[in-house]
Every structure is written in structure tokens, then in C-alpha cells.
Amino acid sequence: MRIVIAEDSVLLREGITRLLAEYGHEVVAAEGDASRLLDVVLHHAPDLVIVDVRMPPAAWPRAAPLSIPRWWRSCWPEAAVAIRSTR
């Protein structure tokens, strides 16, 4: 499975990447800034995107991470999005 991770915490981003690799998944990109997320997703066309709902930049509209699944489904209906938060 090809996966993109969007997580601003370096520790969590690297930990999730290692865990997924141990289970045989390919993390094609791990992004720490939401402003670049859509470009990364368009470039890699992964099977799964794991998104931290509270990623920077602070100017990003609060509801924006929650709109990603709808947008993602319209582009790639066979793919999945997982939204997570540590809070």
C-alpha cells in the first residue's frame, strides 16, 4: 500500500513511517506542512493519506483537514483518508 503521511510532529511522523514500513507498506511521502499536502498527494497518488487534523500553517482554515476526504474521494474514489489528532 502506498501511503502519504501528513504530520507536523517529526517524532510522530517518523514513528508512523517506521511502523508502516515494518508491516510492508510504502510511505511515498511524509509531509510536515499542510500547505504542501495537496501537491504531494497529487504527485504521488497514494492508496491512503493519513492526516493530522491540527497541522500548521495556523492560517489554514480549521475545517480544511475535514474537507480532504470529500476532495480525495472526488479524485480517487478507490483510495482512503484517515484523519487523526493527538489531542
PDB file of C-alpha atoms in Angstrom:
ATOM      1  CA  MET A   1       0.000   0.000   0.000  1.00  0.00           C
ATOM      2  CA  ARG A   2       1.318   3.446  -0.978  1.00  0.00           C
ATOM      3  CA  ILE A   3       0.816   5.944   1.855  1.00  0.00           C
ATOM      4  CA  VAL A   4       1.274   9.690   2.365  1.00  0.00           C
ATOM      5  CA  ILE A   5       1.615  10.906   5.953  1.00  0.00           C
ATOM      6  CA  ALA A   6       0.799  14.495   6.907  1.00  0.00           C
ATOM      7  CA  GLU A   7       2.013  15.140  10.467  1.00  0.00           C
ATOM      8  CA  ASP A   8       3.749  18.234  11.839  1.00  0.00           C
ATOM      9  CA  SER A   9       5.445  16.411  14.726  1.00  0.00           C
ATOM     10  CA  VAL A  10       8.731  14.981  13.428  1.00  0.00           C
ATOM     11  CA  LEU A  11       8.734  12.291  16.127  1.00  0.00           C
ATOM     12  CA  LEU A  12       5.233  11.073  15.250  1.00  0.00           C
ATOM     13  CA  ARG A  13       5.825  11.369  11.504  1.00  0.00           C
ATOM     14  CA  GLU A  14       8.986   9.245  11.685  1.00  0.00           C
ATOM     15  CA  GLY A  15       7.401   6.777  14.101  1.00  0.00           C
ATOM     16  CA  ILE A  16       4.344   6.234  11.913  1.00  0.00           C
ATOM     17  CA  THR A  17       6.592   5.875   8.854  1.00  0.00           C
ATOM     18  CA  ARG A  18       8.726   3.197  10.548  1.00  0.00           C
ATOM     19  CA  LEU A  19       5.709   1.321  11.892  1.00  0.00           C
ATOM     20  CA  LEU A  20       4.042   1.210   8.484  1.00  0.00           C
ATOM     21  CA  ALA A  21       7.293   0.097   6.816  1.00  0.00           C
ATOM     22  CA  GLU A  22       7.621  -2.757   9.327  1.00  0.00           C
ATOM     23  CA  TYR A  23       4.236  -4.017   8.133  1.00  0.00           C
ATOM     24  CA  GLY A  24       5.270  -3.854   4.481  1.00  0.00           C
ATOM     25  CA  HIS A  25       3.666  -0.571   3.463  1.00  0.00           C
ATOM     26  CA  GLU A  26       5.433   2.020   1.314  1.00  0.00           C
ATOM     27  CA  VAL A  27       5.370   5.557   2.690  1.00  0.00           C
ATOM     28  CA  VAL A  28       5.849   7.544  -0.523  1.00  0.00           C
ATOM     29  CA  ALA A  29       5.888  10.922   1.255  1.00  0.00           C
ATOM     30  CA  ALA A  30       5.806  12.294   4.791  1.00  0.00           C
ATOM     31  CA  GLU A  31       4.880  15.972   4.917  1.00  0.00           C
ATOM     32  CA  GLY A  32       5.125  18.327   7.887  1.00  0.00           C
ATOM     33  CA  ASP A  33       3.229  21.295   6.466  1.00  0.00           C
ATOM     34  CA  ALA A  34      -0.391  21.281   5.307  1.00  0.00           C
ATOM     35  CA  SER A  35       0.250  23.942   2.675  1.00  0.00           C
ATOM     36  CA  ARG A  36       2.181  21.370   0.613  1.00  0.00           C
ATOM     37  CA  LEU A  37      -0.101  18.398   1.270  1.00  0.00           C
ATOM     38  CA  LEU A  38      -2.320  18.616  -1.811  1.00  0.00           C
ATOM     39  CA  ASP A  39       0.679  18.918  -4.145  1.00  0.00           C
ATOM     40  CA  VAL A  40       2.276  15.879  -2.506  1.00  0.00           C
ATOM     41  CA  VAL A  41      -0.954  13.877  -2.818  1.00  0.00           C
ATOM     42  CA  LEU A  42      -1.404  14.863  -6.471  1.00  0.00           C
ATOM     43  CA  HIS A  43       2.200  13.934  -7.251  1.00  0.00           C
ATOM     44  CA  HIS A  44       2.212  10.520  -5.514  1.00  0.00           C
ATOM     45  CA  ALA A  45      -1.460   9.425  -5.884  1.00  0.00           C
ATOM     46  CA  PRO A  46      -1.262   7.163  -2.809  1.00  0.00           C
ATOM     47  CA  ASP A  47      -3.743   4.497  -1.687  1.00  0.00           C
ATOM     48  CA  LEU A  48      -4.047   6.097   1.761  1.00  0.00           C
ATOM     49  CA  VAL A  49      -3.440   9.562   3.210  1.00  0.00           C
ATOM     50  CA  ILE A  50      -3.023   9.867   6.987  1.00  0.00           C
ATOM     51  CA  VAL A  51      -3.660  13.483   8.018  1.00  0.00           C
ATOM     52  CA  ASP A  52      -3.116  15.210  11.372  1.00  0.00           C
ATOM     53  CA  VAL A  53      -6.193  17.407  11.765  1.00  0.00           C
ATOM     54  CA  ARG A  54      -4.198  20.071  13.652  1.00  0.00           C
ATOM     55  CA  MET A  55      -1.299  20.632  11.259  1.00  0.00           C
ATOM     56  CA  PRO A  56       0.204  24.069  10.564  1.00  0.00           C
ATOM     57  CA  PRO A  57       0.070  26.572   8.993  1.00  0.00           C
ATOM     58  CA  ALA A  58      -2.078  28.398  11.511  1.00  0.00           C
ATOM     59  CA  ALA A  59      -3.688  30.337   8.658  1.00  0.00           C
ATOM     60  CA  TRP A  60      -5.097  27.100   7.247  1.00  0.00           C
ATOM     61  CA  PRO A  61      -8.872  27.161   7.821  1.00  0.00           C
ATOM     62  CA  ARG A  62      -9.841  24.950  10.755  1.00  0.00           C
ATOM     63  CA  ALA A  63     -12.262  22.912   8.623  1.00  0.00           C
ATOM     64  CA  ALA A  64      -9.743  22.361   5.800  1.00  0.00           C
ATOM     65  CA  PRO A  65      -8.430  18.966   7.019  1.00  0.00           C
ATOM     66  CA  LEU A  66     -12.009  17.773   7.298  1.00  0.00           C
ATOM     67  CA  SER A  67     -12.651  18.689   3.653  1.00  0.00           C
ATOM     68  CA  ILE A  68      -9.789  16.476   2.430  1.00  0.00           C
ATOM     69  CA  PRO A  69     -11.786  13.196   2.419  1.00  0.00           C
ATOM     70  CA  ARG A  70     -14.505  14.719   0.232  1.00  0.00           C
ATOM     71  CA  TRP A  71     -11.951  16.161  -2.186  1.00  0.00           C
ATOM     72  CA  TRP A  72      -9.928  12.927  -2.173  1.00  0.00           C
ATOM     73  CA  ARG A  73     -12.993  10.787  -2.934  1.00  0.00           C
ATOM     74  CA  SER A  74     -13.903  13.004  -5.900  1.00  0.00           C
ATOM     75  CA  CYS A  75     -10.408  12.491  -7.402  1.00  0.00           C
ATOM     76  CA  TRP A  76      -9.685   8.884  -6.392  1.00  0.00           C
ATOM     77  CA  PRO A  77     -12.810   7.022  -5.213  1.00  0.00           C
ATOM     78  CA  GLU A  78     -10.859   3.809  -4.550  1.00  0.00           C
ATOM     79  CA  ALA A  79      -8.438   5.473  -2.093  1.00  0.00           C
ATOM     80  CA  ALA A  80      -8.823   6.210   1.614  1.00  0.00           C
ATOM     81  CA  VAL A  81      -8.109   9.061   4.035  1.00  0.00           C
ATOM     82  CA  ALA A  82      -7.524   8.667   7.771  1.00  0.00           C
ATOM     83  CA  ILE A  83      -7.739  11.824   9.891  1.00  0.00           C
ATOM     84  CA  ARG A  84      -6.042  11.740  13.280  1.00  0.00           C
ATOM     85  CA  SER A  85      -5.202  14.024  16.163  1.00  0.00           C
ATOM     86  CA  THR A  86      -3.107  13.639  19.286  1.00  0.00           C
ATOM     87  CA  ARG A  87      -5.469  15.860  21.272  1.00  0.00           C
TER      88      ARG A  87
END
